[in-house]
mmCIF file of C-alpha atoms in Angstrom:
data_model
loop_
_atom_site.group_PDB
_atom_site.id
_atom_site.type_symbol
_atom_site.label_atom_id
_atom_site.label_comp_id
_atom_site.label_asym_id
_atom_site.label_seq_id
_atom_site.Cartn_x
_atom_site.Cartn_y
_atom_site.Cartn_z
ATOM 1 C CA MET A 1 186.386 302.259 189.295
ATOM 2 C CA PRO A 2 188.300 300.497 191.593
ATOM 3 C CA ALA A 3 191.730 299.202 191.631
ATOM 4 C CA VAL A 4 191.780 295.360 191.430
ATOM 5 C CA GLU A 5 194.535 292.597 192.356
ATOM 6 C CA PRO A 6 195.409 289.895 189.701
ATOM 7 C CA ARG A 7 193.632 286.502 189.947
ATOM 8 C CA VAL A 8 195.040 283.234 188.715
ATOM 9 C CA GLU A 9 192.792 280.021 188.526
ATOM 10 C CA LEU A 10 193.898 276.881 186.913
ATOM 11 C CA LEU A 11 190.809 275.826 184.452
ATOM 12 C CA ALA A 12 191.979 272.609 183.358
ATOM 13 C CA HIS A 13 195.043 270.333 182.430
ATOM 14 C CA THR A 14 195.748 267.082 180.226
ATOM 15 C CA PRO A 15 194.726 264.143 182.432
ATOM 16 C CA GLU A 16 197.330 261.782 183.719
ATOM 17 C CA PRO A 17 200.251 264.278 183.010
ATOM 18 C CA LEU A 18 203.020 262.315 184.068
ATOM 19 C CA SER A 19 202.203 258.974 182.634
ATOM 20 C CA LEU A 20 201.391 260.853 179.277
ATOM 21 C CA ILE A 21 204.969 262.706 179.190
ATOM 22 C CA TYR A 22 206.489 259.349 180.355
ATOM 23 C CA ALA A 23 204.794 257.350 177.625
ATOM 24 C CA ALA A 24 205.770 259.970 174.941
ATOM 25 C CA PHE A 25 209.547 259.800 176.145
ATOM 26 C CA ARG A 26 209.514 255.885 176.017
ATOM 27 C CA GLN A 27 208.103 255.582 172.660
ATOM 28 C CA CYS A 28 211.209 257.738 171.380
ATOM 29 C CA TYR A 29 213.385 254.727 172.587
ATOM 30 C CA HIS A 30 211.014 251.535 172.631
ATOM 31 C CA SER A 31 210.280 249.345 170.106
ATOM 32 C CA GLY A 32 206.434 248.924 171.133
ATOM 33 C CA ALA A 33 203.439 251.032 170.975
ATOM 34 C CA ALA A 34 202.674 253.656 173.682
ATOM 35 C CA ALA A 35 199.036 252.436 173.523
ATOM 36 C CA ASP A 36 200.203 248.957 174.648
ATOM 37 C CA MET A 37 202.284 250.554 177.639
ATOM 38 C CA TRP A 38 199.348 253.122 178.735
ATOM 39 C CA PRO A 39 197.232 250.289 180.688
ATOM 40 C CA ARG A 40 200.465 249.256 182.673
ATOM 41 C CA LEU A 41 200.915 253.248 183.499
ATOM 42 C CA LEU A 42 197.210 253.981 184.579
ATOM 43 C CA SER A 43 197.264 250.547 186.832
ATOM 44 C CA GLY A 44 200.258 251.488 188.665
ATOM 45 C CA GLU A 45 202.204 248.483 187.303
ATOM 46 C CA ILE A 46 205.161 251.138 186.124
ATOM 47 C CA SER A 47 205.375 253.156 189.495
ATOM 48 C CA ARG A 48 204.747 257.126 189.503
ATOM 49 C CA GLU A 49 208.598 257.022 191.071
ATOM 50 C CA LYS A 50 209.992 254.977 188.014
ATOM 51 C CA GLN A 51 208.009 257.317 185.581
ATOM 52 C CA ALA A 52 209.586 260.529 187.269
ATOM 53 C CA GLU A 53 212.879 259.259 187.575
ATOM 54 C CA PHE A 54 212.912 258.400 183.938
ATOM 55 C CA VAL A 55 211.542 261.793 182.754
ATOM 56 C CA ALA A 56 213.962 263.647 185.007
ATOM 57 C CA SER A 57 216.937 261.814 183.441
ATOM 58 C CA VAL A 58 215.718 262.305 179.706
ATOM 59 C CA LEU A 59 214.941 265.959 180.272
ATOM 60 C CA ALA A 60 218.312 266.669 181.852
ATOM 61 C CA SER A 61 219.864 265.447 178.840
ATOM 62 C CA GLY A 62 218.086 268.543 176.909
ATOM 63 C CA HIS A 63 215.373 266.077 175.102
ATOM 64 C CA ALA A 64 212.430 268.072 176.159
ATOM 65 C CA SER A 65 209.908 268.028 173.179
ATOM 66 C CA PRO A 66 207.635 265.082 174.618
ATOM 67 C CA ALA A 67 206.776 267.607 177.553
ATOM 68 C CA GLU A 68 204.732 269.464 174.865
ATOM 69 C CA HIS A 69 202.089 266.632 174.998
ATOM 70 C CA VAL A 70 200.853 268.023 178.201
ATOM 71 C CA SER A 71 199.086 271.394 178.534
ATOM 72 C CA PHE A 72 197.623 273.876 181.315
ATOM 73 C CA THR A 73 194.755 276.103 180.803
ATOM 74 C CA PHE A 74 194.714 279.254 183.190
ATOM 75 C CA ALA A 75 192.090 282.180 183.740
ATOM 76 C CA LEU A 76 193.838 285.441 184.495
ATOM 77 C CA SER A 77 191.376 288.278 185.725
ATOM 78 C CA GLY A 78 192.314 291.569 187.133
ATOM 79 C CA VAL A 79 195.509 291.944 184.988
ATOM 80 C CA SER A 80 196.798 294.993 183.399
ATOM 81 C CA ARG A 81 196.715 295.578 179.603
ATOM 82 C CA ALA A 82 200.478 295.952 180.199
ATOM 83 C CA LEU A 83 200.663 292.626 181.451
ATOM 84 C CA THR A 84 198.775 291.039 178.518
ATOM 85 C CA HIS A 85 201.052 292.829 176.038
ATOM 86 C CA GLN A 86 204.274 291.083 177.747
ATOM 87 C CA LEU A 87 202.388 287.886 177.956
ATOM 88 C CA VAL A 88 201.418 287.428 174.252
ATOM 89 C CA ARG A 89 204.769 287.712 173.443
ATOM 90 C CA HIS A 90 205.354 283.768 174.429
ATOM 91 C CA ARG A 91 204.263 282.666 171.050
ATOM 92 C CA ILE A 92 204.024 279.038 171.706
ATOM 93 C CA ALA A 93 200.626 279.359 173.402
ATOM 94 C CA SER A 94 196.935 279.925 173.062
ATOM 95 C CA TYR A 95 195.167 283.160 174.081
ATOM 96 C CA SER A 96 191.380 284.244 174.597
ATOM 97 C CA GLN A 97 191.161 287.790 175.865
ATOM 98 C CA GLN A 98 188.467 289.996 176.655
ATOM 99 C CA SER A 99 187.717 292.674 173.946
ATOM 100 C CA GLN A 100 187.692 296.295 174.403
ATOM 101 C CA ARG A 101 185.970 296.524 171.160
ATOM 102 C CA TYR A 102 183.005 294.821 172.416
ATOM 103 C CA VAL A 103 182.973 294.998 176.352
ATOM 104 C CA ASP A 104 181.741 298.387 177.807
ATOM 105 C CA ALA A 105 184.600 299.946 179.914
ATOM 106 C CA SER A 106 182.423 302.738 181.434
ATOM 107 C CA ALA A 107 182.947 301.231 184.895
ATOM 108 C CA MET A 108 186.870 300.400 184.165
ATOM 109 C CA GLU A 109 188.848 298.744 186.756
ATOM 110 C CA TYR A 110 192.363 299.279 186.770
ATOM 111 C CA VAL A 111 195.606 297.830 188.289
ATOM 112 C CA MET A 112 197.766 300.254 190.517
ATOM 113 C CA PRO A 113 201.681 299.536 190.611
ATOM 114 C CA PRO A 114 202.501 299.050 194.408
ATOM 115 C CA ALA A 115 204.994 301.469 194.079
ATOM 116 C CA ILE A 116 202.444 304.314 193.382
ATOM 117 C CA ALA A 117 200.004 302.698 195.968
ATOM 118 C CA ARG A 118 202.688 303.052 198.786
ATOM 119 C CA LEU A 119 202.971 307.043 198.239
ATOM 120 C CA PRO A 120 199.692 308.803 199.279
ATOM 121 C CA GLU A 121 200.024 311.432 196.806
ATOM 122 C CA ALA A 122 200.820 309.430 193.853
ATOM 123 C CA ARG A 123 198.074 306.878 194.827
ATOM 124 C CA GLU A 124 195.574 309.919 194.775
ATOM 125 C CA ARG A 125 196.779 311.416 191.497
ATOM 126 C CA PHE A 126 196.718 307.949 189.732
ATOM 127 C CA ALA A 127 193.071 306.958 191.074
ATOM 128 C CA ARG A 128 192.305 310.668 190.025
ATOM 129 C CA PHE A 129 193.365 310.186 186.561
ATOM 130 C CA MET A 130 191.453 306.751 186.390
ATOM 131 C CA GLU A 131 188.481 308.399 186.971
ATOM 132 C CA GLU A 132 189.147 311.254 184.496
ATOM 133 C CA VAL A 133 189.720 308.584 181.756
ATOM 134 C CA GLY A 134 186.438 306.666 182.619
ATOM 135 C CA ALA A 135 184.768 309.730 182.375
ATOM 136 C CA ALA A 136 186.260 310.696 179.042
ATOM 137 C CA TYR A 137 185.405 307.208 177.652
ATOM 138 C CA SER A 138 181.829 307.416 178.797
ATOM 139 C CA ASP A 139 181.755 310.950 177.283
ATOM 140 C CA LEU A 140 183.015 309.963 173.781
ATOM 141 C CA LYS A 141 180.959 306.801 173.860
ATOM 142 C CA GLU A 142 177.748 308.561 174.256
ATOM 143 C CA MET A 143 178.748 311.145 171.625
ATOM 144 C CA LEU A 144 179.712 308.582 169.213
ATOM 145 C CA GLU A 145 176.367 306.954 169.653
ATOM 146 C CA ALA A 146 174.427 310.079 169.411
ATOM 147 C CA ALA A 147 176.329 310.385 165.989
ATOM 148 C CA GLY A 148 175.084 307.143 164.892
ATOM 149 C CA ARG A 149 177.914 304.762 165.594
ATOM 150 C CA GLY A 150 175.575 302.728 167.836
ATOM 151 C CA ALA A 151 177.182 299.464 169.449
ATOM 152 C CA SER A 152 180.417 300.453 167.300
ATOM 153 C CA ALA A 153 180.923 303.432 169.569
ATOM 154 C CA LYS A 154 182.996 301.403 172.118
ATOM 155 C CA GLU A 155 185.657 300.413 169.530
ATOM 156 C CA ASP A 156 186.501 303.978 169.240
ATOM 157 C CA ALA A 157 186.017 305.303 172.516
ATOM 158 C CA ARG A 158 188.376 302.370 173.784
ATOM 159 C CA PHE A 159 191.514 304.568 172.478
ATOM 160 C CA VAL A 160 191.713 306.442 175.587
ATOM 161 C CA LEU A 161 191.910 303.429 177.687
ATOM 162 C CA PRO A 162 195.465 303.076 179.440
ATOM 163 C CA GLN A 163 197.661 299.955 179.905
ATOM 164 C CA ALA A 164 196.543 300.104 183.665
ATOM 165 C CA ALA A 165 193.158 298.916 182.413
ATOM 166 C CA ALA A 166 192.079 295.595 183.839
ATOM 167 C CA SER A 167 191.577 292.696 181.572
ATOM 168 C CA ASN A 168 190.784 289.121 181.618
ATOM 169 C CA ILE A 169 192.459 286.403 179.358
ATOM 170 C CA VAL A 170 192.416 282.681 179.096
ATOM 171 C CA VAL A 171 195.857 281.278 178.408
ATOM 172 C CA THR A 172 196.904 277.563 177.407
ATOM 173 C CA MET A 173 200.474 276.485 177.416
ATOM 174 C CA ASN A 174 202.158 272.951 176.943
ATOM 175 C CA CYS A 175 204.734 272.001 179.776
ATOM 176 C CA ARG A 176 207.925 272.855 177.651
ATOM 177 C CA ALA A 177 206.539 276.405 176.842
ATOM 178 C CA LEU A 178 205.460 276.880 180.564
ATOM 179 C CA ILE A 179 209.069 275.929 181.748
ATOM 180 C CA ASN A 180 210.580 278.738 179.408
ATOM 181 C CA PHE A 181 207.885 281.208 180.370
ATOM 182 C CA PHE A 182 208.767 280.718 184.222
ATOM 183 C CA GLU A 183 212.777 280.878 183.346
ATOM 184 C CA HIS A 184 211.905 284.702 182.089
ATOM 185 C CA ARG A 185 208.918 285.612 184.051
ATOM 186 C CA CYS A 186 209.969 284.503 187.476
ATOM 187 C CA CYS A 187 213.291 286.248 187.316
ATOM 188 C CA THR A 188 213.641 289.261 189.723
ATOM 189 C CA ARG A 189 214.268 291.360 186.478
ATOM 190 C CA ALA A 190 210.889 290.592 185.198
ATOM 191 C CA GLN A 191 208.110 293.141 185.432
ATOM 192 C CA TRP A 192 206.426 292.868 188.968
ATOM 193 C CA GLU A 193 203.076 292.235 187.762
ATOM 194 C CA ILE A 194 203.852 289.599 185.552
ATOM 195 C CA ARG A 195 206.325 288.092 187.823
ATOM 196 C CA ALA A 196 203.581 287.539 190.600
ATOM 197 C CA VAL A 197 201.303 285.954 187.885
ATOM 198 C CA ALA A 198 203.929 283.530 186.956
ATOM 199 C CA ASN A 199 204.707 282.689 190.395
ATOM 200 C CA ARG A 200 201.190 281.955 190.985
ATOM 201 C CA MET A 201 200.755 279.830 187.599
ATOM 202 C CA LEU A 202 203.993 277.972 188.721
ATOM 203 C CA GLU A 203 202.395 277.062 192.311
ATOM 204 C CA HIS A 204 199.426 275.250 190.114
ATOM 205 C CA CYS A 205 201.810 273.484 187.963
ATOM 206 C CA ARG A 206 203.681 272.228 190.872
ATOM 207 C CA ALA A 207 200.566 271.018 192.782
ATOM 208 C CA VAL A 208 199.530 269.203 189.637
ATOM 209 C CA LEU A 209 202.766 267.775 188.400
ATOM 210 C CA PRO A 210 205.563 268.268 190.948
ATOM 211 C CA GLU A 211 207.928 265.842 189.088
ATOM 212 C CA LEU A 212 208.306 268.317 186.318
ATOM 213 C CA PHE A 213 207.772 271.575 187.881
ATOM 214 C CA ARG A 214 209.826 271.025 191.184
ATOM 215 C CA HIS A 215 212.970 272.785 189.917
ATOM 216 C CA ALA A 216 211.001 275.008 187.248
ATOM 217 C CA GLY A 217 211.392 279.070 187.935
ATOM 218 C CA ALA A 218 213.751 281.408 187.179
ATOM 219 C CA LYS A 219 216.499 280.532 184.797
ATOM 220 C CA CYS A 220 219.295 280.870 187.679
ATOM 221 C CA GLU A 221 217.564 278.451 189.627
ATOM 222 C CA GLY A 222 218.138 275.484 187.158
ATOM 223 C CA LEU A 223 221.594 277.085 186.234
ATOM 224 C CA GLY A 224 222.917 277.505 189.505
ATOM 225 C CA TYR A 225 224.293 280.828 188.600
ATOM 226 C CA CYS A 226 222.908 284.022 187.249
ATOM 227 C CA PRO A 227 223.159 284.406 183.479
ATOM 228 C CA GLU A 228 222.383 288.243 183.310
ATOM 229 C CA GLY A 229 225.740 289.285 183.773
ATOM 230 C CA PRO A 230 227.136 291.867 186.203
ATOM 231 C CA LYS A 231 225.085 294.799 185.014
ATOM 232 C CA PHE A 232 221.660 293.168 185.953
ATOM 233 C CA THR A 233 222.374 290.542 188.342
ATOM 234 C CA CYS A 234 220.126 290.626 191.818
ATOM 235 C CA GLY A 235 223.113 288.951 193.511
ATOM 236 C CA ARG A 236 220.946 285.961 194.680
ATOM 237 C CA TYR A 237 223.058 283.646 192.620
ATOM 238 C CA PRO A 238 226.788 284.066 191.675
ATOM 239 C CA LEU A 239 227.857 285.167 188.298
ATOM 240 C CA PRO A 240 229.539 282.324 185.784
ATOM 241 C CA GLU A 241 233.202 281.934 186.167
ATOM 242 C CA GLU A 242 235.285 283.934 183.347
#
């Protein structure tokens, strides 16, 4: 039952993402059809620089809905149930998560908070408790199986599993939802695990679509000031003037 580290992999994204967002934006202001414009975008007749400039200018005006036409799909593994409970609060997304009802957790992996890992006594106590949980799960599953629960034993034994239990989840978000996700979860006030995962997701997005995600991140980075107020600010950006 080892401790594991989060892993973030980009599985897929919408092809030609910049051109698709450009075409969607242009359709809103163009009398012609986006389908007629599409070959010009793919051939390079309308340069990537021109596309990026137009997309940036329209996004700056607050018109963001065409960015919803492009999506990214990530595989997150070795993340805690504590993280996935936060992740699924971002509602404009699709999720497919490993089921504790069907997947045997007898050899449960877990996520250990860095603050605990740095303290030898805390690390040892945490690891010992995870072993205790794993043993309790296995014992309960065996008892339930012996009592006739069969394959359904796992769905009852899982009630002893902690938030630290590692999980795997596939998540798909469109670009508009991702920008909002990064605004909240890349902030230093976000919980450490989901912040680390969000930062890795942002790296993948920037590699594919830098024109859109170059300035994405914590909300303060786009605003140029901290919107959290004097009680919660980390001090990286100034507070808004009164």
